mmCIF file of C-alpha atoms in Angstrom:
data_model
loop_
_atom_site.group_PDB
_atom_site.id
_atom_site.type_symbol
_atom_site.label_atom_id
_atom_site.label_comp_id
_atom_site.label_asym_id
_atom_site.label_seq_id
_atom_site.Cartn_x
_atom_site.Cartn_y
_atom_site.Cartn_z
ATOM 1 C CA MET A 9 53.726 32.951 -40.196
ATOM 2 C CA ARG A 10 50.364 31.208 -40.559
ATOM 3 C CA ASN A 11 51.968 28.445 -42.683
ATOM 4 C CA LYS A 12 54.663 28.051 -40.057
ATOM 5 C CA PHE A 13 51.980 27.796 -37.349
ATOM 6 C CA GLN A 14 50.060 25.166 -39.355
ATOM 7 C CA LYS A 15 53.257 23.174 -40.008
ATOM 8 C CA ALA A 16 54.076 23.188 -36.333
ATOM 9 C CA GLY A 17 50.529 22.064 -35.615
ATOM 10 C CA LEU A 18 50.876 19.094 -37.986
ATOM 11 C CA VAL A 19 54.198 18.114 -36.411
ATOM 12 C CA MET A 20 52.653 18.279 -32.933
ATOM 13 C CA THR A 21 49.682 16.213 -34.160
ATOM 14 C CA GLY A 22 52.087 13.519 -35.293
ATOM 15 C CA ILE A 23 54.035 13.592 -32.043
ATOM 16 C CA PHE A 24 50.918 13.510 -29.857
ATOM 17 C CA ALA A 25 49.370 10.780 -31.991
ATOM 18 C CA GLY A 26 52.525 8.742 -31.481
ATOM 19 C CA ILE A 27 52.286 9.203 -27.728
ATOM 20 C CA LEU A 28 48.637 8.146 -27.742
ATOM 21 C CA ILE A 29 49.358 5.106 -29.888
ATOM 22 C CA SER A 30 52.067 3.889 -27.498
ATOM 23 C CA LEU A 31 49.919 4.533 -24.404
ATOM 24 C CA ASN A 32 46.854 2.992 -26.028
ATOM 25 C CA PHE A 33 48.746 -0.127 -27.074
ATOM 26 C CA SER A 34 50.425 -0.720 -23.707
ATOM 27 C CA ALA A 35 47.227 -0.146 -21.738
ATOM 28 C CA ASN A 36 44.975 -2.266 -23.907
ATOM 29 C CA ALA A 37 47.229 -4.875 -25.528
ATOM 30 C CA ASP A 38 45.739 -7.706 -23.503
ATOM 31 C CA ARG A 39 42.159 -6.446 -23.671
ATOM 32 C CA VAL A 40 40.905 -4.890 -26.897
ATOM 33 C CA ALA A 41 42.349 -3.800 -30.220
ATOM 34 C CA PRO A 42 43.691 -0.213 -30.236
ATOM 35 C CA ALA A 43 41.106 2.314 -31.363
ATOM 36 C CA SER A 44 41.749 4.488 -34.402
ATOM 37 C CA LEU A 45 42.956 7.975 -33.506
ATOM 38 C CA PRO A 46 40.857 11.061 -34.357
ATOM 39 C CA VAL A 47 43.375 12.950 -36.506
ATOM 40 C CA GLU A 48 41.275 16.103 -36.971
ATOM 41 C CA GLU A 49 40.678 16.451 -33.233
ATOM 42 C CA LEU A 50 44.374 15.891 -32.553
ATOM 43 C CA ARG A 51 45.191 18.621 -35.048
ATOM 44 C CA ALA A 52 42.954 20.971 -33.033
ATOM 45 C CA PHE A 53 44.810 19.946 -29.897
ATOM 46 C CA ALA A 54 48.129 20.707 -31.579
ATOM 47 C CA ASP A 55 46.865 24.123 -32.683
ATOM 48 C CA VAL A 56 45.857 24.976 -29.108
ATOM 49 C CA PHE A 57 49.195 23.679 -27.793
ATOM 50 C CA ASN A 58 51.086 25.928 -30.186
ATOM 51 C CA ALA A 59 48.856 28.927 -29.492
ATOM 52 C CA ILE A 60 49.708 28.645 -25.792
ATOM 53 C CA LYS A 61 53.420 28.148 -26.483
ATOM 54 C CA GLN A 62 53.559 31.190 -28.747
ATOM 55 C CA GLY A 63 51.084 33.597 -27.161
ATOM 56 C CA TYR A 64 50.640 32.876 -23.457
ATOM 57 C CA VAL A 65 51.735 35.692 -21.166
ATOM 58 C CA GLU A 66 54.626 33.663 -19.715
ATOM 59 C CA PRO A 67 56.585 30.574 -20.822
ATOM 60 C CA VAL A 68 54.988 27.194 -20.025
ATOM 61 C CA GLU A 69 56.889 23.906 -19.956
ATOM 62 C CA ASP A 70 55.791 21.264 -22.455
ATOM 63 C CA ARG A 71 55.461 18.671 -19.684
ATOM 64 C CA LYS A 72 53.104 20.923 -17.732
ATOM 65 C CA LEU A 73 50.851 21.465 -20.751
ATOM 66 C CA ILE A 74 50.727 17.751 -21.570
ATOM 67 C CA ASN A 75 50.015 16.866 -17.924
ATOM 68 C CA HIS A 76 47.158 19.395 -17.821
ATOM 69 C CA ALA A 77 45.784 17.976 -21.072
ATOM 70 C CA ILE A 78 45.847 14.416 -19.700
ATOM 71 C CA SER A 79 44.277 15.531 -16.442
ATOM 72 C CA GLY A 80 41.500 17.427 -18.215
ATOM 73 C CA MET A 81 40.814 14.466 -20.475
ATOM 74 C CA LEU A 82 40.169 12.277 -17.430
ATOM 75 C CA THR A 83 38.430 14.651 -15.016
ATOM 76 C CA GLY A 84 35.942 15.560 -17.744
ATOM 77 C CA LEU A 85 34.695 11.956 -17.801
ATOM 78 C CA ASP A 86 33.457 11.489 -14.225
ATOM 79 C CA PRO A 87 34.406 12.519 -10.671
ATOM 80 C CA HIS A 88 36.699 9.525 -10.130
ATOM 81 C CA SER A 89 38.819 9.175 -13.270
ATOM 82 C CA ALA A 90 42.039 11.089 -12.665
ATOM 83 C CA TYR A 91 45.678 11.645 -13.505
ATOM 84 C CA LEU A 92 48.048 11.575 -10.541
ATOM 85 C CA ASP A 93 51.651 12.669 -10.868
ATOM 86 C CA ALA A 94 54.357 10.604 -9.194
ATOM 87 C CA GLU A 95 54.163 12.459 -5.867
ATOM 88 C CA ALA A 96 50.355 12.365 -5.635
ATOM 89 C CA PHE A 97 50.287 8.658 -6.547
ATOM 90 C CA LYS A 98 52.832 7.901 -3.818
ATOM 91 C CA GLU A 99 50.707 9.788 -1.282
ATOM 92 C CA LEU A 100 47.621 7.824 -2.343
ATOM 93 C CA GLN A 101 49.476 4.553 -1.740
ATOM 94 C CA GLU A 102 50.652 5.786 1.660
ATOM 95 C CA GLY A 103 47.044 6.496 2.609
ATOM 96 C CA THR A 104 46.082 2.824 2.276
ATOM 97 C CA GLN A 105 48.923 1.860 4.603
ATOM 98 C CA GLY A 106 47.480 3.927 7.449
ATOM 99 C CA GLU A 107 49.866 6.880 7.925
ATOM 100 C CA PHE A 108 50.318 10.094 5.950
ATOM 101 C CA GLY A 109 50.560 13.820 6.432
ATOM 102 C CA GLY A 110 47.838 16.379 5.902
ATOM 103 C CA LEU A 111 44.363 17.409 7.016
ATOM 104 C CA GLY A 112 42.490 14.111 7.163
ATOM 105 C CA ILE A 113 39.920 14.333 4.371
ATOM 106 C CA GLU A 114 39.051 12.026 1.495
ATOM 107 C CA VAL A 115 38.339 14.186 -1.567
ATOM 108 C CA GLY A 116 37.169 14.044 -5.172
ATOM 109 C CA MET A 117 36.207 16.571 -7.836
ATOM 110 C CA GLU A 118 32.791 17.981 -8.724
ATOM 111 C CA ASP A 119 32.014 20.852 -11.093
ATOM 112 C CA GLY A 120 35.653 21.963 -10.974
ATOM 113 C CA PHE A 121 35.772 22.153 -7.172
ATOM 114 C CA VAL A 122 37.272 19.791 -4.596
ATOM 115 C CA LYS A 123 34.453 17.837 -2.975
ATOM 116 C CA VAL A 124 34.810 16.297 0.478
ATOM 117 C CA VAL A 125 33.881 12.605 0.375
ATOM 118 C CA SER A 126 34.448 12.231 4.088
ATOM 119 C CA PRO A 127 36.549 13.626 6.921
ATOM 120 C CA ILE A 128 38.675 10.950 8.581
ATOM 121 C CA GLU A 129 37.928 10.424 12.238
ATOM 122 C CA ASP A 130 40.123 12.194 14.818
ATOM 123 C CA THR A 131 41.971 14.385 12.304
ATOM 124 C CA PRO A 132 42.209 18.189 11.946
ATOM 125 C CA ALA A 133 39.402 18.271 9.357
ATOM 126 C CA PHE A 134 37.115 16.067 11.458
ATOM 127 C CA ARG A 135 37.662 18.089 14.632
ATOM 128 C CA ALA A 136 37.053 21.367 12.764
ATOM 129 C CA GLY A 137 33.656 20.173 11.550
ATOM 130 C CA VAL A 138 34.425 19.634 7.843
ATOM 131 C CA GLN A 139 31.507 17.614 6.446
ATOM 132 C CA ALA A 140 30.905 15.108 3.657
ATOM 133 C CA GLY A 141 29.602 16.954 0.598
ATOM 134 C CA ASP A 142 31.420 20.230 1.369
ATOM 135 C CA LEU A 143 32.826 21.940 -1.730
ATOM 136 C CA ILE A 144 36.244 23.484 -1.158
ATOM 137 C CA VAL A 145 36.362 26.626 -3.306
ATOM 138 C CA LYS A 146 39.586 28.200 -2.047
ATOM 139 C CA LEU A 147 42.849 26.988 -0.491
ATOM 140 C CA ASP A 148 44.356 29.918 1.385
ATOM 141 C CA ASP A 149 44.040 32.655 -1.236
ATOM 142 C CA THR A 150 44.101 30.313 -4.255
ATOM 143 C CA PRO A 151 40.771 29.588 -6.010
ATOM 144 C CA VAL A 152 40.225 25.871 -6.602
ATOM 145 C CA LYS A 153 38.021 26.213 -9.704
ATOM 146 C CA GLY A 154 39.807 24.549 -12.613
ATOM 147 C CA MET A 155 42.649 23.204 -10.465
ATOM 148 C CA ASP A 156 43.773 19.595 -10.970
ATOM 149 C CA LEU A 157 42.868 17.301 -8.087
ATOM 150 C CA SER A 158 46.509 16.283 -7.683
ATOM 151 C CA ASP A 159 47.546 19.957 -7.370
ATOM 152 C CA ALA A 160 44.825 20.585 -4.787
ATOM 153 C CA VAL A 161 45.939 17.528 -2.779
ATOM 154 C CA LYS A 162 49.518 18.813 -2.866
ATOM 155 C CA MET A 163 48.423 22.157 -1.457
ATOM 156 C CA MET A 164 46.450 20.547 1.349
ATOM 157 C CA ARG A 165 49.297 18.286 2.355
ATOM 158 C CA GLY A 166 52.489 19.647 3.866
ATOM 159 C CA LYS A 167 54.744 19.634 6.858
ATOM 160 C CA PRO A 168 53.149 18.963 10.262
ATOM 161 C CA ASN A 169 52.278 22.044 12.334
ATOM 162 C CA THR A 170 51.836 24.238 9.256
ATOM 163 C CA SER A 171 48.430 25.785 8.629
ATOM 164 C CA ILE A 172 46.072 26.218 5.703
ATOM 165 C CA THR A 173 42.722 27.980 5.397
ATOM 166 C CA LEU A 174 39.855 26.282 3.537
ATOM 167 C CA THR A 175 36.936 28.270 2.151
ATOM 168 C CA ILE A 176 33.952 25.951 1.867
ATOM 169 C CA MET A 177 30.524 26.131 0.246
ATOM 170 C CA ARG A 178 28.108 23.988 2.248
ATOM 171 C CA LYS A 179 24.559 22.996 1.439
ATOM 172 C CA GLY A 180 22.155 24.934 3.628
ATOM 173 C CA GLU A 181 24.651 27.729 4.350
ATOM 174 C CA SER A 182 24.106 31.087 2.641
ATOM 175 C CA ALA A 183 27.700 32.265 3.155
ATOM 176 C CA PRO A 184 31.027 30.459 2.698
ATOM 177 C CA VAL A 185 32.399 28.611 5.715
ATOM 178 C CA VAL A 186 36.039 29.485 6.447
ATOM 179 C CA VAL A 187 38.085 26.934 8.382
ATOM 180 C CA LYS A 188 41.737 27.234 9.423
ATOM 181 C CA LEU A 189 43.439 23.856 9.896
ATOM 182 C CA VAL A 190 46.861 22.821 11.178
ATOM 183 C CA ARG A 191 48.395 19.869 9.353
ATOM 184 C CA GLU A 192 49.273 16.705 11.276
ATOM 185 C CA ILE A 193 50.729 13.298 10.611
ATOM 186 C CA ILE A 194 47.541 11.329 10.029
ATOM 187 C CA LYS A 195 47.619 7.961 11.754
ATOM 188 C CA VAL A 196 44.441 6.072 11.042
ATOM 189 C CA GLN A 197 43.418 3.281 13.382
ATOM 190 C CA SER A 198 40.897 1.700 11.063
ATOM 191 C CA VAL A 199 39.119 -0.561 13.595
ATOM 192 C CA ARG A 200 37.968 0.044 17.172
ATOM 193 C CA SER A 201 35.503 -1.786 19.400
ATOM 194 C CA LYS A 202 33.864 -1.765 22.815
ATOM 195 C CA ILE A 203 30.955 -3.178 24.792
ATOM 196 C CA ILE A 204 28.284 -0.457 24.954
ATOM 197 C CA GLU A 205 25.891 -2.411 27.182
ATOM 198 C CA PRO A 206 26.081 -5.932 28.608
ATOM 199 C CA GLY A 207 25.832 -8.290 25.620
ATOM 200 C CA PHE A 208 25.855 -5.520 23.006
ATOM 201 C CA GLY A 209 29.035 -4.823 21.035
ATOM 202 C CA TYR A 210 30.130 -1.806 19.026
ATOM 203 C CA LEU A 211 32.530 -2.183 16.094
ATOM 204 C CA ARG A 212 33.833 0.922 14.331
ATOM 205 C CA VAL A 213 35.516 0.716 10.891
ATOM 206 C CA SER A 214 36.800 4.143 9.848
ATOM 207 C CA GLN A 215 38.680 3.139 6.685
ATOM 208 C CA PHE A 216 39.414 -0.019 4.661
ATOM 209 C CA GLN A 217 43.173 -0.510 4.732
ATOM 210 C CA GLU A 218 45.433 -3.476 4.003
ATOM 211 C CA ASN A 219 44.824 -5.187 7.350
ATOM 212 C CA THR A 220 41.316 -3.936 8.196
ATOM 213 C CA ALA A 221 39.522 -7.265 7.706
ATOM 214 C CA THR A 222 42.086 -9.070 9.877
ATOM 215 C CA ALA A 223 41.636 -6.407 12.570
ATOM 216 C CA VAL A 224 37.841 -6.823 12.430
ATOM 217 C CA VAL A 225 38.214 -10.536 13.176
ATOM 218 C CA GLU A 226 40.555 -9.785 16.081
ATOM 219 C CA HIS A 227 38.120 -7.245 17.551
ATOM 220 C CA LEU A 228 35.158 -9.598 17.151
ATOM 221 C CA ASN A 229 37.076 -12.264 19.026
ATOM 222 C CA LYS A 230 37.722 -9.794 21.856
ATOM 223 C CA LEU A 231 34.078 -8.733 21.954
ATOM 224 C CA MET A 232 33.003 -12.382 22.132
ATOM 225 C CA ALA A 233 35.697 -13.498 24.560
ATOM 226 C CA ASP A 234 33.174 -13.751 27.418
ATOM 227 C CA GLY A 235 30.488 -15.422 25.318
ATOM 228 C CA PRO A 236 28.271 -14.755 22.287
ATOM 229 C CA LEU A 237 26.952 -11.234 21.792
ATOM 230 C CA THR A 238 23.270 -10.410 22.007
ATOM 231 C CA GLY A 239 23.624 -7.720 19.336
ATOM 232 C CA LEU A 240 26.257 -5.821 17.356
ATOM 233 C CA VAL A 241 26.465 -2.290 15.926
ATOM 234 C CA LEU A 242 28.765 -1.922 12.915
ATOM 235 C CA ASP A 243 29.566 1.787 12.502
ATOM 236 C CA LEU A 244 30.545 2.798 8.943
ATOM 237 C CA ARG A 245 29.690 6.498 9.256
ATOM 238 C CA ASN A 246 32.215 8.823 7.589
ATOM 239 C CA ASP A 247 34.122 5.802 6.295
ATOM 240 C CA PRO A 248 35.404 6.924 2.864
ATOM 241 C CA GLY A 249 36.228 3.372 1.771
ATOM 242 C CA GLY A 250 39.579 2.031 0.660
ATOM 243 C CA LEU A 251 40.635 -1.395 -0.544
ATOM 244 C CA LEU A 252 38.177 -3.789 -2.181
ATOM 245 C CA HIS A 253 39.584 -6.968 -0.640
ATOM 246 C CA GLY A 254 39.204 -5.328 2.767
ATOM 247 C CA ALA A 255 35.487 -4.789 2.107
ATOM 248 C CA ILE A 256 35.036 -8.394 1.006
ATOM 249 C CA GLY A 257 36.977 -9.627 4.047
ATOM 250 C CA VAL A 258 34.805 -7.609 6.445
ATOM 251 C CA SER A 259 31.675 -8.892 4.688
ATOM 252 C CA ALA A 260 33.043 -12.431 5.012
ATOM 253 C CA ALA A 261 33.040 -12.045 8.796
ATOM 254 C CA PHE A 262 29.231 -11.807 8.777
ATOM 255 C CA LEU A 263 28.067 -13.762 5.710
ATOM 256 C CA PRO A 264 28.168 -17.499 4.805
ATOM 257 C CA ALA A 265 30.841 -18.874 2.479
ATOM 258 C CA ASP A 266 30.352 -18.279 -1.265
ATOM 259 C CA THR A 267 27.787 -15.520 -0.669
ATOM 260 C CA LEU A 268 27.774 -12.801 -3.327
ATOM 261 C CA VAL A 269 29.160 -9.550 -1.889
ATOM 262 C CA VAL A 270 29.312 -7.247 -4.897
ATOM 263 C CA SER A 271 29.525 -7.378 -8.683
ATOM 264 C CA THR A 272 30.940 -5.071 -11.318
ATOM 265 C CA ASP A 273 29.587 -4.275 -14.756
ATOM 266 C CA GLY A 274 31.298 -2.408 -17.563
ATOM 267 C CA ARG A 275 31.849 -2.236 -21.304
ATOM 268 C CA THR A 276 34.529 -4.898 -21.648
ATOM 269 C CA PRO A 277 34.255 -8.589 -20.620
ATOM 270 C CA ASP A 278 36.965 -8.320 -17.941
ATOM 271 C CA ALA A 279 35.069 -5.407 -16.345
ATOM 272 C CA ARG A 280 32.200 -7.756 -15.480
ATOM 273 C CA ARG A 281 32.858 -9.849 -12.403
ATOM 274 C CA GLU A 282 31.349 -11.177 -9.174
ATOM 275 C CA TYR A 283 33.114 -11.038 -5.789
ATOM 276 C CA ARG A 284 32.083 -13.568 -3.162
ATOM 277 C CA VAL A 285 32.891 -14.700 0.355
ATOM 278 C CA ASP A 286 35.791 -16.702 -0.992
ATOM 279 C CA PRO A 287 39.436 -16.692 0.178
ATOM 280 C CA GLU A 288 40.555 -15.934 -3.373
ATOM 281 C CA ASP A 289 38.641 -12.644 -3.238
ATOM 282 C CA TYR A 290 39.654 -11.416 0.229
ATOM 283 C CA LEU A 291 43.086 -12.896 1.014
ATOM 284 C CA ARG A 292 44.917 -11.171 -1.852
ATOM 285 C CA GLY A 293 47.777 -13.655 -1.993
ATOM 286 C CA ARG A 294 48.014 -14.357 1.727
ATOM 287 C CA THR A 295 48.257 -17.967 2.778
ATOM 288 C CA ARG A 296 46.561 -17.796 6.201
ATOM 289 C CA ASP A 297 42.779 -17.459 6.151
ATOM 290 C CA PHE A 298 41.988 -15.170 9.100
ATOM 291 C CA ILE A 299 38.236 -15.882 8.764
ATOM 292 C CA ARG A 300 38.856 -19.360 10.201
ATOM 293 C CA ASN A 301 39.684 -17.731 13.546
ATOM 294 C CA LEU A 302 36.228 -16.166 13.782
ATOM 295 C CA PRO A 303 33.544 -17.597 16.106
ATOM 296 C CA ALA A 304 30.574 -18.987 14.167
ATOM 297 C CA ALA A 305 28.282 -16.741 16.251
ATOM 298 C CA ALA A 306 29.578 -13.705 14.331
ATOM 299 C CA ARG A 307 27.452 -14.785 11.361
ATOM 300 C CA GLU A 308 24.322 -15.054 13.475
ATOM 301 C CA VAL A 309 24.387 -12.116 15.913
ATOM 302 C CA PRO A 310 21.648 -9.512 15.190
ATOM 303 C CA MET A 311 23.219 -6.443 13.570
ATOM 304 C CA VAL A 312 22.541 -2.781 12.875
ATOM 305 C CA VAL A 313 24.867 -0.968 10.460
ATOM 306 C CA LEU A 314 25.264 2.823 10.683
ATOM 307 C CA VAL A 315 25.843 4.868 7.503
ATOM 308 C CA ASN A 316 25.674 8.531 6.509
ATOM 309 C CA GLY A 317 26.634 10.843 3.659
ATOM 310 C CA GLY A 318 30.316 10.230 4.389
ATOM 311 C CA SER A 319 30.034 6.445 3.936
ATOM 312 C CA ALA A 320 31.502 5.725 0.526
ATOM 313 C CA SER A 321 32.986 3.065 -1.721
ATOM 314 C CA ALA A 322 34.102 0.013 0.304
ATOM 315 C CA SER A 323 31.841 0.906 3.228
ATOM 316 C CA GLU A 324 28.867 1.040 0.824
ATOM 317 C CA ILE A 325 29.827 -2.375 -0.528
ATOM 318 C CA VAL A 326 29.738 -3.903 2.971
ATOM 319 C CA ALA A 327 26.493 -2.166 3.976
ATOM 320 C CA GLY A 328 24.853 -3.061 0.644
ATOM 321 C CA ALA A 329 25.767 -6.736 0.945
ATOM 322 C CA LEU A 330 24.498 -6.991 4.526
ATOM 323 C CA GLN A 331 21.313 -5.139 3.583
ATOM 324 C CA ASP A 332 20.485 -7.193 0.487
ATOM 325 C CA HIS A 333 21.097 -10.515 2.255
ATOM 326 C CA LYS A 334 18.840 -9.372 5.128
ATOM 327 C CA ARG A 335 21.798 -9.840 7.453
ATOM 328 C CA ALA A 336 21.571 -6.395 9.063
ATOM 329 C CA THR A 337 19.326 -3.361 9.438
ATOM 330 C CA ILE A 338 20.850 -0.219 7.903
ATOM 331 C CA LEU A 339 20.269 2.950 9.928
ATOM 332 C CA GLY A 340 21.221 6.572 9.229
ATOM 333 C CA THR A 341 21.136 8.726 6.097
ATOM 334 C CA GLN A 342 21.763 8.069 2.406
ATOM 335 C CA SER A 343 25.382 7.108 1.716
ATOM 336 C CA PHE A 344 27.731 9.068 -0.561
ATOM 337 C CA GLY A 345 27.401 7.059 -3.786
ATOM 338 C CA LYS A 346 30.979 6.295 -4.817
ATOM 339 C CA GLY A 347 30.529 2.993 -6.623
ATOM 340 C CA SER A 348 32.911 2.772 -9.545
ATOM 341 C CA VAL A 349 36.099 0.866 -10.327
ATOM 342 C CA GLN A 350 39.211 2.625 -11.598
ATOM 343 C CA LEU A 351 41.849 0.770 -13.574
ATOM 344 C CA VAL A 352 45.276 2.108 -12.632
ATOM 345 C CA TYR A 353 47.836 2.427 -15.415
ATOM 346 C CA ASP A 354 51.337 3.051 -14.052
ATOM 347 C CA LEU A 355 53.323 5.316 -16.354
ATOM 348 C CA SER A 356 57.088 5.230 -16.799
ATOM 349 C CA ASP A 357 57.702 8.500 -14.899
ATOM 350 C CA GLY A 358 56.028 7.227 -11.710
ATOM 351 C CA SER A 359 52.700 8.926 -12.385
ATOM 352 C CA SER A 360 49.468 7.018 -12.950
ATOM 353 C CA VAL A 361 46.231 7.240 -14.887
ATOM 354 C CA HIS A 362 43.036 6.138 -13.101
ATOM 355 C CA VAL A 363 40.249 5.303 -15.586
ATOM 356 C CA THR A 364 36.737 4.282 -14.545
ATOM 357 C CA SER A 365 36.185 0.875 -16.127
ATOM 358 C CA SER A 366 33.085 -0.449 -14.359
ATOM 359 C CA ARG A 367 30.495 0.265 -11.678
ATOM 360 C CA TRP A 368 29.609 -1.550 -8.459
ATOM 361 C CA PHE A 369 26.287 -3.305 -7.960
ATOM 362 C CA THR A 370 24.967 -4.766 -4.718
ATOM 363 C CA PRO A 371 23.785 -8.414 -4.703
ATOM 364 C CA ASP A 372 20.262 -7.233 -5.646
ATOM 365 C CA ARG A 373 21.724 -5.207 -8.545
ATOM 366 C CA HIS A 374 21.358 -1.792 -6.934
ATOM 367 C CA GLN A 375 23.840 0.613 -8.539
ATOM 368 C CA LEU A 376 25.943 2.395 -5.942
ATOM 369 C CA ASP A 377 27.643 5.021 -8.102
ATOM 370 C CA GLN A 378 26.099 8.494 -7.700
ATOM 371 C CA GLN A 379 23.062 6.899 -6.033
ATOM 372 C CA GLY A 380 24.298 5.501 -2.743
ATOM 373 C CA LEU A 381 22.364 3.309 -0.335
ATOM 374 C CA GLN A 382 19.011 4.123 1.182
ATOM 375 C CA PRO A 383 18.934 3.082 4.856
ATOM 376 C CA ASP A 384 16.158 0.835 6.146
ATOM 377 C CA ILE A 385 15.615 3.353 8.947
ATOM 378 C CA LEU A 386 16.223 7.013 8.064
ATOM 379 C CA MET A 387 17.595 9.068 10.945
ATOM 380 C CA THR A 388 19.435 12.372 10.871
ATOM 381 C CA VAL A 389 21.529 14.049 13.549
ATOM 382 C CA THR A 390 19.986 17.207 15.017
ATOM 383 C CA GLN A 391 21.900 20.301 16.090
ATOM 384 C CA GLU A 392 20.677 19.679 19.629
ATOM 385 C CA ASP A 393 22.347 16.245 19.564
ATOM 386 C CA ILE A 394 25.605 17.840 18.398
ATOM 387 C CA ASP A 395 25.454 20.594 21.024
ATOM 388 C CA ASN A 396 24.839 18.052 23.789
ATOM 389 C CA GLY A 397 27.557 15.678 22.546
ATOM 390 C CA ARG A 398 24.939 12.964 22.219
ATOM 391 C CA ASP A 399 25.162 10.186 19.612
ATOM 392 C CA ALA A 400 21.421 9.780 19.053
ATOM 393 C CA VAL A 401 21.988 7.513 16.033
ATOM 394 C CA LEU A 402 23.976 5.029 18.108
ATOM 395 C CA ASN A 403 21.318 5.155 20.830
ATOM 396 C CA GLN A 404 18.658 4.405 18.229
ATOM 397 C CA ALA A 405 20.736 1.513 16.883
ATOM 398 C CA LEU A 406 20.892 -0.012 20.353
ATOM 399 C CA PHE A 407 17.125 0.406 20.687
ATOM 400 C CA GLU A 408 16.563 -1.329 17.321
ATOM 401 C CA LEU A 409 18.838 -4.205 18.356
ATOM 402 C CA GLN A 410 16.919 -4.665 21.595
ATOM 403 C CA LYS A 411 13.684 -4.848 19.600
ATOM 404 C CA LEU A 412 15.196 -7.463 17.258
ATOM 405 C CA VAL A 413 16.326 -9.569 20.206
ATOM 406 C CA GLN A 414 12.872 -9.393 21.787
ATOM 407 C CA LEU A 415 11.257 -10.518 18.526
ATOM 408 C CA GLU A 416 13.614 -13.485 18.264
ATOM 409 C CA GLU A 417 12.831 -14.481 21.853
#
């Protein structure tokens, strides 16, 4: 029996090695030579595979075991490398287009639990008080510990008007927080604006989608329709990020041409790159440069940018660029610290592998990943502000803008 087990293990080692060779070659053919495969470690994998197939309490499909192995291989690297099956990958793509079903939270993994990056504005999660940094430990009666991120996302998404209960561990709370949410179709309007006082504009970016930068230009034109602004608040609080070219396009609305916005650094030569205020970096194949429609005053108006612990990824790129170039004052609390680039490898069955290949750096070479941005002016929201429905951070931003204007005069 033992010989039979060992033989089966060797066969599985060969099969799995073949799979890895084909994946490794297709993913890296244009980049680096395929790495040699660790045969002894693969033999251990095959032994475990066979032990589960022969001894686990109930039958397990081969595909499920392989998928779990791939997922574990990636999630063990960092919070952002991941394996998404075909359905989860499709849902991720839908999210960047601005409409999808679910609870309205951007999530990642940390220590085996689902971590909330940010609740999306005006969604069930946002209205229920789910916060950036919350660790979701249970979905209904199912513990999250050890669950794949894609499986957790599947459980949280579902038909509109159906409910799910989240059990959350929150920093500063001694007992778990239990929240019951009703799923909705999530329609994200990524840009909003208004005049908050005569001459002072407010621009809110809640997510970086395909057309966010174009929408920012349109809103700036509306805000400036009656003349140049005296000051502008750019609100990136609880903005979980999104598309890179959207972040560069928004930065381009406030920075001079050819200004460095962000750079990446990684192990391979093609992982090291600079992104600038350049149509090639923000148009993404479009022929019409929407930045040309922007009033020149947009690059000169005094600015305050609002960030908090839910500001992540693309929103950190924009805030970091404006901060380093002394274009804006950053106000709020430390941002989330999601500053890494994932290469996406599309697999033949519709699933995808997301592998961290490099990390983001602001123009002054500040690493964003797991560090975030430190605001120029630190200001937290008090419980009294929340109870009174008062946005004290926005009020402070307006005060800071008025001081800047007085100094310039």
